[in-house]
mmCIF file of C-alpha atoms and ligand atoms in Angstrom:
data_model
loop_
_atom_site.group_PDB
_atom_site.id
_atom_site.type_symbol
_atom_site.label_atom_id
_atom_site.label_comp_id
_atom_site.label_asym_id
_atom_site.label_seq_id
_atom_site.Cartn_x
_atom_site.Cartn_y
_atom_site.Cartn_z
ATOM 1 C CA UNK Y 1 19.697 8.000 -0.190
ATOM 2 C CA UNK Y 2 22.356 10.619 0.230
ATOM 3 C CA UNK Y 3 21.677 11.536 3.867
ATOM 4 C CA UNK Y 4 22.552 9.117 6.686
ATOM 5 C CA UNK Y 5 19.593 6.763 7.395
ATOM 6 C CA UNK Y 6 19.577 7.947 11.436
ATOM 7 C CA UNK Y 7 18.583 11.738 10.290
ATOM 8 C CA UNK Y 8 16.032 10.352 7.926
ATOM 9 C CA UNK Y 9 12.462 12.184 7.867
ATOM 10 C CA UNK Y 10 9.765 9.482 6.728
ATOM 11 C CA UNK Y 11 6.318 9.923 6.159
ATOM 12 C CA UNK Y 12 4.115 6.857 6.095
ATOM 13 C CA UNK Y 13 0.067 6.750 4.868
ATOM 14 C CA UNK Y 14 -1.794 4.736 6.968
ATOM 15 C CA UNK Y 15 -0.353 4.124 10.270
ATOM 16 C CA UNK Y 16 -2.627 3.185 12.644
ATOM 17 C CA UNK Y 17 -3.016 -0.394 11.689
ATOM 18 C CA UNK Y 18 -1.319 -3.424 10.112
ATOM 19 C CA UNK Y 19 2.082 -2.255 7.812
ATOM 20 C CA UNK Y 20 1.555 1.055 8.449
ATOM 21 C CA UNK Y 21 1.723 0.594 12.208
ATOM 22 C CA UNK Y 22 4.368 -2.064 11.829
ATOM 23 C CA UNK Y 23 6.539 -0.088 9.915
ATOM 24 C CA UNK Y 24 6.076 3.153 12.147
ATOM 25 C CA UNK Y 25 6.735 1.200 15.313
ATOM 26 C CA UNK Y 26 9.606 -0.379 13.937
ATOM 27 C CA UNK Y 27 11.527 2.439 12.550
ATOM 28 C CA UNK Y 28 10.756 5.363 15.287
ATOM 29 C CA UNK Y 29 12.879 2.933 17.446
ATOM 30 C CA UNK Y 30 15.612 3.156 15.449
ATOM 31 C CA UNK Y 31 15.818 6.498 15.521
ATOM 32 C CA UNK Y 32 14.064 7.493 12.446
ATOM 33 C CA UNK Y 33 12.060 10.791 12.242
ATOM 34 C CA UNK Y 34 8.635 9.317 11.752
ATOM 35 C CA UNK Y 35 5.354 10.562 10.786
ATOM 36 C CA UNK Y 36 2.286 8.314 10.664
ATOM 37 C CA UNK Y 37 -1.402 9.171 9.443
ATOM 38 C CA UNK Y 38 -4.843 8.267 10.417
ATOM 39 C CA UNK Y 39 -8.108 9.594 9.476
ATOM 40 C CA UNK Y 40 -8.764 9.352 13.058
ATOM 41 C CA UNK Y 41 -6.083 11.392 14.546
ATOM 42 C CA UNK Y 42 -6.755 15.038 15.262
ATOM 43 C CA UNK Y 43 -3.709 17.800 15.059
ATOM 44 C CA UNK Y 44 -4.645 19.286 18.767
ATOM 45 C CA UNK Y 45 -3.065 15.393 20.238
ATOM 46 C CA UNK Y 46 -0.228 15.732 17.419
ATOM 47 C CA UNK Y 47 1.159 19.005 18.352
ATOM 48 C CA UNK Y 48 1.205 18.423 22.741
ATOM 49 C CA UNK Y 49 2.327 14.776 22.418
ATOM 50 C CA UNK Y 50 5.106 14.140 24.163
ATOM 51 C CA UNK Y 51 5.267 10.255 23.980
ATOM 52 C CA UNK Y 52 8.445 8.934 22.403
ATOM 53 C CA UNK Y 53 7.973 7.024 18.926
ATOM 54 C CA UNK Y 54 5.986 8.185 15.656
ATOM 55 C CA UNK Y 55 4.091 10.902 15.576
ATOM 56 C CA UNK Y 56 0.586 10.474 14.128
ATOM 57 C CA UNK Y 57 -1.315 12.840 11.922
ATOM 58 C CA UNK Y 58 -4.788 13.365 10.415
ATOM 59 C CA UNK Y 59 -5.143 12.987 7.012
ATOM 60 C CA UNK Y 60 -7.655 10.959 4.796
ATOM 61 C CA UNK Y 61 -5.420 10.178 1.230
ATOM 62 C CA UNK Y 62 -9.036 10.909 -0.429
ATOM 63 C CA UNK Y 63 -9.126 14.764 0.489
ATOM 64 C CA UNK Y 64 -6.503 17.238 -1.430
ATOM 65 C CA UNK Y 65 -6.941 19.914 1.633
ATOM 66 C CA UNK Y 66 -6.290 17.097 4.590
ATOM 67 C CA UNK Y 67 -2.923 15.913 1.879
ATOM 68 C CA UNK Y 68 -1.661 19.775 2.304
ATOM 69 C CA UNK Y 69 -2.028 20.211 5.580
ATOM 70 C CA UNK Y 70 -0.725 17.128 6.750
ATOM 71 C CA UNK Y 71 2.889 17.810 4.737
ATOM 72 C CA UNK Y 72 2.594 21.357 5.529
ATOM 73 C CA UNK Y 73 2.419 20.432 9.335
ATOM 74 C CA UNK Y 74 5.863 18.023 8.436
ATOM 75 C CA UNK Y 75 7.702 20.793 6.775
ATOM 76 C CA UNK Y 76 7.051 23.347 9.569
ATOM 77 C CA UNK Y 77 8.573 20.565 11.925
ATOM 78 C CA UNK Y 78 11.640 19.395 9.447
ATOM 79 C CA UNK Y 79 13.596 20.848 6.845
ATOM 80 C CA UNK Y 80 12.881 17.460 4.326
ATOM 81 C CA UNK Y 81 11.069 14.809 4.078
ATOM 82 C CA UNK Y 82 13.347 11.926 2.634
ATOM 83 C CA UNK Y 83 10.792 8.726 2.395
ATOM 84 C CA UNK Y 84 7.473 8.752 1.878
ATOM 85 C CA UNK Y 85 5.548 5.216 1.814
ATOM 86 C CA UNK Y 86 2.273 5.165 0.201
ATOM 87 C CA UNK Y 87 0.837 2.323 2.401
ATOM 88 C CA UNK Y 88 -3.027 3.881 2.954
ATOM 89 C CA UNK Y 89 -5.654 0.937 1.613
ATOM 90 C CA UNK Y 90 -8.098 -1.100 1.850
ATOM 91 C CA UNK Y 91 -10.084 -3.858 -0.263
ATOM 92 C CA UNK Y 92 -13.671 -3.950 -1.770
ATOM 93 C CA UNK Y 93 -15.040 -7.270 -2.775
ATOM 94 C CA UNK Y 94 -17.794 -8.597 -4.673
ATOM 95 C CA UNK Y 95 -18.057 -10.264 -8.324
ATOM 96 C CA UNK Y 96 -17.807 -7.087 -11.134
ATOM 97 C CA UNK Y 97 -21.165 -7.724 -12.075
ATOM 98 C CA UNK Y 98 -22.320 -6.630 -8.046
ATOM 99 C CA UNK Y 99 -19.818 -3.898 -7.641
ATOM 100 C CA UNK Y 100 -21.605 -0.426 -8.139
ATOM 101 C CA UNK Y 101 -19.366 2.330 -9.995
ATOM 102 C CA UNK Y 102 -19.373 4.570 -6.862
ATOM 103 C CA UNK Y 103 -18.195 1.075 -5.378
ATOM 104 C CA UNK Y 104 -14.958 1.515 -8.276
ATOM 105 C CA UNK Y 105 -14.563 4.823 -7.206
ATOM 106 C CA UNK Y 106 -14.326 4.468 -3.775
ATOM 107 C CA UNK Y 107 -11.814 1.598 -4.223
ATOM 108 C CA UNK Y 108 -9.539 3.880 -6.672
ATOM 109 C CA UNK Y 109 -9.822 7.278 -4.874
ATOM 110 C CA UNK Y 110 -8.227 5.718 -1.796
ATOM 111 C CA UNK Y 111 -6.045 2.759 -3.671
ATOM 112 C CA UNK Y 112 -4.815 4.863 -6.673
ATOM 113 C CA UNK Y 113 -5.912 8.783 -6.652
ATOM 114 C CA UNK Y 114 -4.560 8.653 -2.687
ATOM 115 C CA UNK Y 115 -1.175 7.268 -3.848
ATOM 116 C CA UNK Y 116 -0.915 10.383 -6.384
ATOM 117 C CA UNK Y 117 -2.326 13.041 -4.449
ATOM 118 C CA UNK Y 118 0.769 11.933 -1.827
ATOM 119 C CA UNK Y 119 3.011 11.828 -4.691
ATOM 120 C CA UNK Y 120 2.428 15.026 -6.668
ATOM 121 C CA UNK Y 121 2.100 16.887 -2.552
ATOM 122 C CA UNK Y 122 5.572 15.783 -1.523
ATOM 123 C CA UNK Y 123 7.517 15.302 -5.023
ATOM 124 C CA UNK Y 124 7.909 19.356 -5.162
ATOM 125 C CA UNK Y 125 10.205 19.308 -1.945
ATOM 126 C CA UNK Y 126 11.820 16.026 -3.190
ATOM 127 C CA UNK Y 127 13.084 17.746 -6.104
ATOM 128 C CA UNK Y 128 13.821 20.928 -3.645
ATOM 129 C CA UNK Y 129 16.303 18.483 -2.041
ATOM 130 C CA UNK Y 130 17.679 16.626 -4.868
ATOM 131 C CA UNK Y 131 16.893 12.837 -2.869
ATOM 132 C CA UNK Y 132 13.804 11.097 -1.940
ATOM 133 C CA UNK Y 133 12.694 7.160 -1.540
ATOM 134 C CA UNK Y 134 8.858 6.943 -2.566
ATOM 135 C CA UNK Y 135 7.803 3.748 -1.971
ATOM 136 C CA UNK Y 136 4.459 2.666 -2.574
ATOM 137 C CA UNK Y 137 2.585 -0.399 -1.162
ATOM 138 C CA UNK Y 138 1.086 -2.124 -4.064
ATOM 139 C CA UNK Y 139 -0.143 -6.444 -3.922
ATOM 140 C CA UNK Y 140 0.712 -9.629 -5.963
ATOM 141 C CA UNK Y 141 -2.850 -9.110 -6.662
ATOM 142 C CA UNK Y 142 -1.766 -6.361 -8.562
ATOM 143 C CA UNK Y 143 0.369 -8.815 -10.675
ATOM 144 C CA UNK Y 144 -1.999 -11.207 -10.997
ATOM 145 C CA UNK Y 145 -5.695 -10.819 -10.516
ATOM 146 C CA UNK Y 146 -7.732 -12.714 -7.736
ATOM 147 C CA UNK Y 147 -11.118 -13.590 -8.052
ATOM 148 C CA UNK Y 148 -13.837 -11.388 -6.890
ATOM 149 C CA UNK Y 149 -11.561 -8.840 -5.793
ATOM 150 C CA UNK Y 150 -11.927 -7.127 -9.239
ATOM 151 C CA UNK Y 151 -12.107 -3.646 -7.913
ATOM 152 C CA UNK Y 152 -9.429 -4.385 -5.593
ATOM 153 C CA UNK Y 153 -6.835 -6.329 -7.978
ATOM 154 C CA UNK Y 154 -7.456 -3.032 -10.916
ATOM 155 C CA UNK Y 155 -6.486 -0.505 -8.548
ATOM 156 C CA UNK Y 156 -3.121 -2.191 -7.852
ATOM 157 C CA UNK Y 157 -2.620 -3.393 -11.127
ATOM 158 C CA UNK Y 158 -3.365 0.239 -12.153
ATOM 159 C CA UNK Y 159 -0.622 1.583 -9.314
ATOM 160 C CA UNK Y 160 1.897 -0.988 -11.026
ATOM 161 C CA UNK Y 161 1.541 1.105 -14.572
ATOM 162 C CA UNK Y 162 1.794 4.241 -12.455
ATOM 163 C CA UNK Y 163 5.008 3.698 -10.607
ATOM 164 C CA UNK Y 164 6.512 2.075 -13.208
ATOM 165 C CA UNK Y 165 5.992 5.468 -15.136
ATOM 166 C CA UNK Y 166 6.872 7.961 -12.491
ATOM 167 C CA UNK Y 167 10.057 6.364 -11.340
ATOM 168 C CA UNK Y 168 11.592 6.870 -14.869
ATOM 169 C CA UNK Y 169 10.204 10.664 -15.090
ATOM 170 C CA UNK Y 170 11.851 11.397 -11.424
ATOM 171 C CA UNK Y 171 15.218 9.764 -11.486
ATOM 172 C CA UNK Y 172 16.732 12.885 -13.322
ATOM 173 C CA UNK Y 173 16.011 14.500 -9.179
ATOM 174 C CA UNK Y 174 17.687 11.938 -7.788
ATOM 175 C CA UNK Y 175 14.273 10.562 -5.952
ATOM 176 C CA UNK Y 176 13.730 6.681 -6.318
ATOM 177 C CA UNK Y 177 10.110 5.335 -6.858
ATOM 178 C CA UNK Y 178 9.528 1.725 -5.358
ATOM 179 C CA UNK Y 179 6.680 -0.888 -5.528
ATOM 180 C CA UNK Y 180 6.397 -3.428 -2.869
ATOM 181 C CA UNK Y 181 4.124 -5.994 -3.829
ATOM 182 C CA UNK Y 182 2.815 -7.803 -1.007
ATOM 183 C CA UNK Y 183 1.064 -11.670 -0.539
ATOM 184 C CA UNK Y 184 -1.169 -12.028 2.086
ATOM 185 C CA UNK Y 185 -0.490 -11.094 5.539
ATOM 186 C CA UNK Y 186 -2.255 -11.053 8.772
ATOM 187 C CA UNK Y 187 -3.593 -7.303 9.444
ATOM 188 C CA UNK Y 188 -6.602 -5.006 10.073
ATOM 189 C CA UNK Y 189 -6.688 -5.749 6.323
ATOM 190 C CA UNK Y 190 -9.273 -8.421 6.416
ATOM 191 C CA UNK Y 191 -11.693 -6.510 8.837
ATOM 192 C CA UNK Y 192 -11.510 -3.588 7.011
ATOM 193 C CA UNK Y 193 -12.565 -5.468 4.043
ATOM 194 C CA UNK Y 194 -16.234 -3.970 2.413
ATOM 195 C CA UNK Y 195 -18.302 -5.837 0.733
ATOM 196 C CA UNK Y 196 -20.147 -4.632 -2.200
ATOM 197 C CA UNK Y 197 -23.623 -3.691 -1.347
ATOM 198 C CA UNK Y 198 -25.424 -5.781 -4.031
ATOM 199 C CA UNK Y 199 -23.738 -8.758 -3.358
ATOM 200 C CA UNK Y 200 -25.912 -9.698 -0.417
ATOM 201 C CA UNK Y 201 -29.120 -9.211 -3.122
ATOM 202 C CA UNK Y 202 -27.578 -11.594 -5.812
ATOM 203 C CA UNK Y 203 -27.471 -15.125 -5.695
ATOM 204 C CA UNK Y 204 -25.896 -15.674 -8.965
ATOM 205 C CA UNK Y 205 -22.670 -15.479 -8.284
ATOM 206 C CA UNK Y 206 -22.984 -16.905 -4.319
ATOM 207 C CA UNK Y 207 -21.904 -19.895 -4.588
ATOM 208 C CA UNK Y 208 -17.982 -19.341 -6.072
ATOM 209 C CA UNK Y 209 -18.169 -16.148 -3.923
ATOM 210 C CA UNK Y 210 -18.442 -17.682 -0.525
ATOM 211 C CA UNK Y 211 -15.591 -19.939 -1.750
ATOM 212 C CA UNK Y 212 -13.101 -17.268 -3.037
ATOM 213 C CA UNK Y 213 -13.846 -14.858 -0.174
ATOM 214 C CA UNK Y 214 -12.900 -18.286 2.416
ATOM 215 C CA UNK Y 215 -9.765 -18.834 0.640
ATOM 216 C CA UNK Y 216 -9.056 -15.319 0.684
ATOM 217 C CA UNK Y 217 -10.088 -14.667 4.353
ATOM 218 C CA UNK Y 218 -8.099 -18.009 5.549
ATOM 219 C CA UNK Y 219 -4.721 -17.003 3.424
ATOM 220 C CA UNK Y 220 -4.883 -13.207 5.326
ATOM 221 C CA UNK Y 221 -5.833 -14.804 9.097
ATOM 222 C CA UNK Y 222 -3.302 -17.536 8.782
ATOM 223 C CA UNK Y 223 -0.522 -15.378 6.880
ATOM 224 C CA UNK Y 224 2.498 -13.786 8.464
ATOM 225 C CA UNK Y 225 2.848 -10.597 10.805
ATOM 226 C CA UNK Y 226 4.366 -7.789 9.062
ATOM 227 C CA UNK Y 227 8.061 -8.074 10.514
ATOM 228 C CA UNK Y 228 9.162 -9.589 6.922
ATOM 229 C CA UNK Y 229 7.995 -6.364 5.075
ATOM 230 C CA UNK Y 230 8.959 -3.824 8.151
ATOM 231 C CA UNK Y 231 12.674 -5.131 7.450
ATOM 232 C CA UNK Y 232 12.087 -5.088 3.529
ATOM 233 C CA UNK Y 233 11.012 -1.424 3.820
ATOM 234 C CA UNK Y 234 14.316 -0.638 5.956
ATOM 235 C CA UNK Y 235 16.867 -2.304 3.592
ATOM 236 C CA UNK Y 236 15.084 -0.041 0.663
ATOM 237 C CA UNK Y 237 15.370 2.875 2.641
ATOM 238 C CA UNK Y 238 19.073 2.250 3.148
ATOM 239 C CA UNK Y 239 19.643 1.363 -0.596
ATOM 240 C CA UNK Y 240 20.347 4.138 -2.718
ATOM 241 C CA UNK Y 241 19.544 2.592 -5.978
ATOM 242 C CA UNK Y 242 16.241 0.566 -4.974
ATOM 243 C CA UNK Y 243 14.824 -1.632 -7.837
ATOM 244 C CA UNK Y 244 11.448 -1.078 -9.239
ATOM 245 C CA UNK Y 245 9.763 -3.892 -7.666
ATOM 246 C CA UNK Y 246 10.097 -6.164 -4.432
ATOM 247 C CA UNK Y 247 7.416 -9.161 -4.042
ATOM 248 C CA UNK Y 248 7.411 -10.042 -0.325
ATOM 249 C CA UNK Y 249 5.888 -12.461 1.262
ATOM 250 C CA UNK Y 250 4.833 -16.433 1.682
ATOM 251 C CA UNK Y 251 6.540 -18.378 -0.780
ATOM 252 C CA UNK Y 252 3.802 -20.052 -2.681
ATOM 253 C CA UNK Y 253 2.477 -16.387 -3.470
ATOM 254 C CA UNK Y 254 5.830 -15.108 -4.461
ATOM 255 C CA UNK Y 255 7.018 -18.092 -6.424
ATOM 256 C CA UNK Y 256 3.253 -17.850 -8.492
ATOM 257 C CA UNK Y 257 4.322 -14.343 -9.576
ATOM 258 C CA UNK Y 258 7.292 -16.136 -11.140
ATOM 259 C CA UNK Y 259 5.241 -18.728 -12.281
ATOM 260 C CA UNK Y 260 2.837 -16.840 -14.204
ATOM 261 C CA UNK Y 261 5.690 -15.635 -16.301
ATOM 262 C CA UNK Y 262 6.591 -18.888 -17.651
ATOM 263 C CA UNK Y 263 3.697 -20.716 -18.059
ATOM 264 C CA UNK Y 264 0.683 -20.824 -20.634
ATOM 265 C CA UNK Y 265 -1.765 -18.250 -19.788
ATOM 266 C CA UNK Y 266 -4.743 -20.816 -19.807
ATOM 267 C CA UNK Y 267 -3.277 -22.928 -17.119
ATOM 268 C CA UNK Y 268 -2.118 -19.973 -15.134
ATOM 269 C CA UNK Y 269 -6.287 -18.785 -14.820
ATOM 270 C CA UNK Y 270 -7.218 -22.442 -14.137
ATOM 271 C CA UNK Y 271 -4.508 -22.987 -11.468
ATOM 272 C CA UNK Y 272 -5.752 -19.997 -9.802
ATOM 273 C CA UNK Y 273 -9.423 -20.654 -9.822
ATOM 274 C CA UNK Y 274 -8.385 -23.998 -8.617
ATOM 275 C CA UNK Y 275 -6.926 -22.084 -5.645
ATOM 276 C CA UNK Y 276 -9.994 -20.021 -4.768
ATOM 277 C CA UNK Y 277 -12.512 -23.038 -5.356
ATOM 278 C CA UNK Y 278 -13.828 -21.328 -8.258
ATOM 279 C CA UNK Y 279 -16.286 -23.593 -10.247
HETATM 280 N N1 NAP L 301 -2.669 -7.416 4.474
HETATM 281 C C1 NAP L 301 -2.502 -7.940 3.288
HETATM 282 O O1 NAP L 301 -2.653 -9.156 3.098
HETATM 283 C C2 NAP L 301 -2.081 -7.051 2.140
HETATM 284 C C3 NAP L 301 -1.572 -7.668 1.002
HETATM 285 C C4 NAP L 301 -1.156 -6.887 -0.069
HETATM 286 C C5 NAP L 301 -1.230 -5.510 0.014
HETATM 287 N N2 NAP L 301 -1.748 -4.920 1.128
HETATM 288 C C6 NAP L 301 -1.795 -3.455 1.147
HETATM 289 O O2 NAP L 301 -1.124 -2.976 2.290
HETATM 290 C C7 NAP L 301 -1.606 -1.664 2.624
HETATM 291 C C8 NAP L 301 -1.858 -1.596 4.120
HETATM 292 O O3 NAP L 301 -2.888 -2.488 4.449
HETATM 293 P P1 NAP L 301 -2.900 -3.363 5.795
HETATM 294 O O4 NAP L 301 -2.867 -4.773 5.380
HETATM 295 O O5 NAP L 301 -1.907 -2.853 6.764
HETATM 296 O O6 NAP L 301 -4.406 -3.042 6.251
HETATM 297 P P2 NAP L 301 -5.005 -2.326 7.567
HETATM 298 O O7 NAP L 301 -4.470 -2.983 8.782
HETATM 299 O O8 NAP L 301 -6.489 -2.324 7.344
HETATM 300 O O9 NAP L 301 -4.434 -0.827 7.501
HETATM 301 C C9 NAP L 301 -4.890 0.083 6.546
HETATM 302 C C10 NAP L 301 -4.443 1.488 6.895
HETATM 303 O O10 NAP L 301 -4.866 2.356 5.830
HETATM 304 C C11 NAP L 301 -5.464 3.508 6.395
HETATM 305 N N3 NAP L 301 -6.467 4.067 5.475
HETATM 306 C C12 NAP L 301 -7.485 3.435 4.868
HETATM 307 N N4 NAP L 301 -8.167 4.300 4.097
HETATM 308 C C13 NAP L 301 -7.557 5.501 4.216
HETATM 309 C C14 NAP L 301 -7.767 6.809 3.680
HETATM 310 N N5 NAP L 301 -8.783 7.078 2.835
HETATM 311 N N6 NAP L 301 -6.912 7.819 4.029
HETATM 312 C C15 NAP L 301 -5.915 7.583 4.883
HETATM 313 N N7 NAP L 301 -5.650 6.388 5.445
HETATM 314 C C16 NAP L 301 -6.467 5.360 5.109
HETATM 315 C C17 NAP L 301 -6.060 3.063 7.719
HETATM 316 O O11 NAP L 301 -6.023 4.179 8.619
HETATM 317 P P3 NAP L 301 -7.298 4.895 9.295
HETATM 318 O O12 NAP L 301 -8.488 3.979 9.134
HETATM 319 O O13 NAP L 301 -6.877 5.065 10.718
HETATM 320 O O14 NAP L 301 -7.432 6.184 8.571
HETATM 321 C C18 NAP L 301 -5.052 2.010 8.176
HETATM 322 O O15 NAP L 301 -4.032 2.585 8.971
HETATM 323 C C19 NAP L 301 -2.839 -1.433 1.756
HETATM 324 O O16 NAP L 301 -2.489 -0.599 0.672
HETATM 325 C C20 NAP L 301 -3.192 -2.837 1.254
HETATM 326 O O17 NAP L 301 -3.846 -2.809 0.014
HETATM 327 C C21 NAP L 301 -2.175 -5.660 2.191
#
């Protein structure tokens, strides 16, 4: 990052909840320029709020127009906006078989086609200004797939192909593309959690389900708060040459990325479905 890290204008998807809200918190107090999004925010409270900290703004990743108008609002405010972290998501589960293709959809318009409506909105000003940090909030389930979190698992892994592609095409500006990859941590993300409508109606699959989805559920509720990734998020900002990829959190979850590498693919699946109870 060329600029000093105190004038720094960042722009974070997702804010009212979990990393987002971590992350905003965090950095508005150290004096960060922040900008936060909800789809529940409104721009009349944005533009008379007074209170100290982030300030939040509507926008829903899934609609182009809300996208525009939400940087628009930032550039009429600032003269750049230096980070941007794609951190707007949320999980679908349900076996394959039980997940509908609007169900897909759904899952990739907010998971993936959010992430590059955000980038191809702000990457035009990022060039503008010759610097940029885009960092985008991807999972270890996007490095290796869970169970019954299908949908959930191919729009990460799908984000993973994406970055890895876009950092290389925007280095020539002098704007770094990140990846922060996530284990399980304890935040809105397991409320916010839908389940696939048909899974209710099958009973094939209920049985490894109800397993996976405890497993799952217990690994979120009993992970860590999000102070380990806030601090992640602020040494990338501050490094000027970022690597591609950070996997953060609990070790057994980082250390099975690192595992999966090295070992036969074979026992890899049956150490994992040994994990989620899978029969
Ligand atoms: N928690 C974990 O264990 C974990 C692990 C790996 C990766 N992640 C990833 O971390 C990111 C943040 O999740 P979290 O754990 O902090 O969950 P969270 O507490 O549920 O927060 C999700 C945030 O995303 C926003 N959001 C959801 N859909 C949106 C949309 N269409 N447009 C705009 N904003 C939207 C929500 O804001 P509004 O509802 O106010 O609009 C909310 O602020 C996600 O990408 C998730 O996949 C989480």
């Amino acid at each position: 990052m060329k600029k000093p890290p105190k004038d720094c204008v960042i722009l974070i998807t997702g804010a009212s909840s979990g990393f987002g809200k971590a992350c905003a918190d965090y950095l508005s107090k150290r004096d960060y320029r922040v900008y936060g999004t909800s789809r529940k925010a409104d721009f009349e409270t944005t533009e008379h709020s007074a209170s100290p900290g982030f300030k939040m703004i509507p926008m829903d990743v899934c609609d182009q127009g809300s996208v525009n108008q939400c940087i628009e609002f930032i550039l009429q405010q600032e003269k750049n906006i230096d980070v941007v972290i794609n951190n707007a998501g949320f999980g679908i589960v349900g076996a394959i078989e039980d997940c509908s293709i609007e169900e897909f959809k759904q899952q990739f318009e907010t998971n993936f086609f959010g992430v590059i409506r955000i980038c191809q909105s702000v990457l035009p000003q990022m060039r503008k200004q010759g610097f940029g940090h885009l960092i985008t909030i991807g999972s270890i389930a996007g490095l290796m797939s869970v169970p019954f979190q299908g949908a959930y698992s191919a729009s990460k892994f799908a984000l993973e192909g994406l970055i890895e592609s876009l950092r290389m095409e925007i280095k020539q500006f002098g704007i770094q593309a990140v990846l922060v990859e996530p284990g399980d941590f304890n935040t809105g993300f397991t409320d916010n959690r839908i389940t696939a409508e048909k899974v209710l109606k099958n009973p094939v699959y209920s049985e490894n389900f109800k397993h996976a989805l405890a497993v799952m559920e217990s690994g979120e509720r009993n992970g860590p708060s999000p102070e380990k990734l806030v601090l992640l998020i602020e040494r990338i900002i501050k490094n000027p040459q970022p690597k591609l990829r950070y996997t953060v959190g609990m070790f057994m979850q980082t250390f099975a990325v690192f595992v999966k590498r090295l070992i036969p693919a074979s026992l890899f699946e049956s150490l994992i479905m040994k994990t989620f109870n899978i029969k």
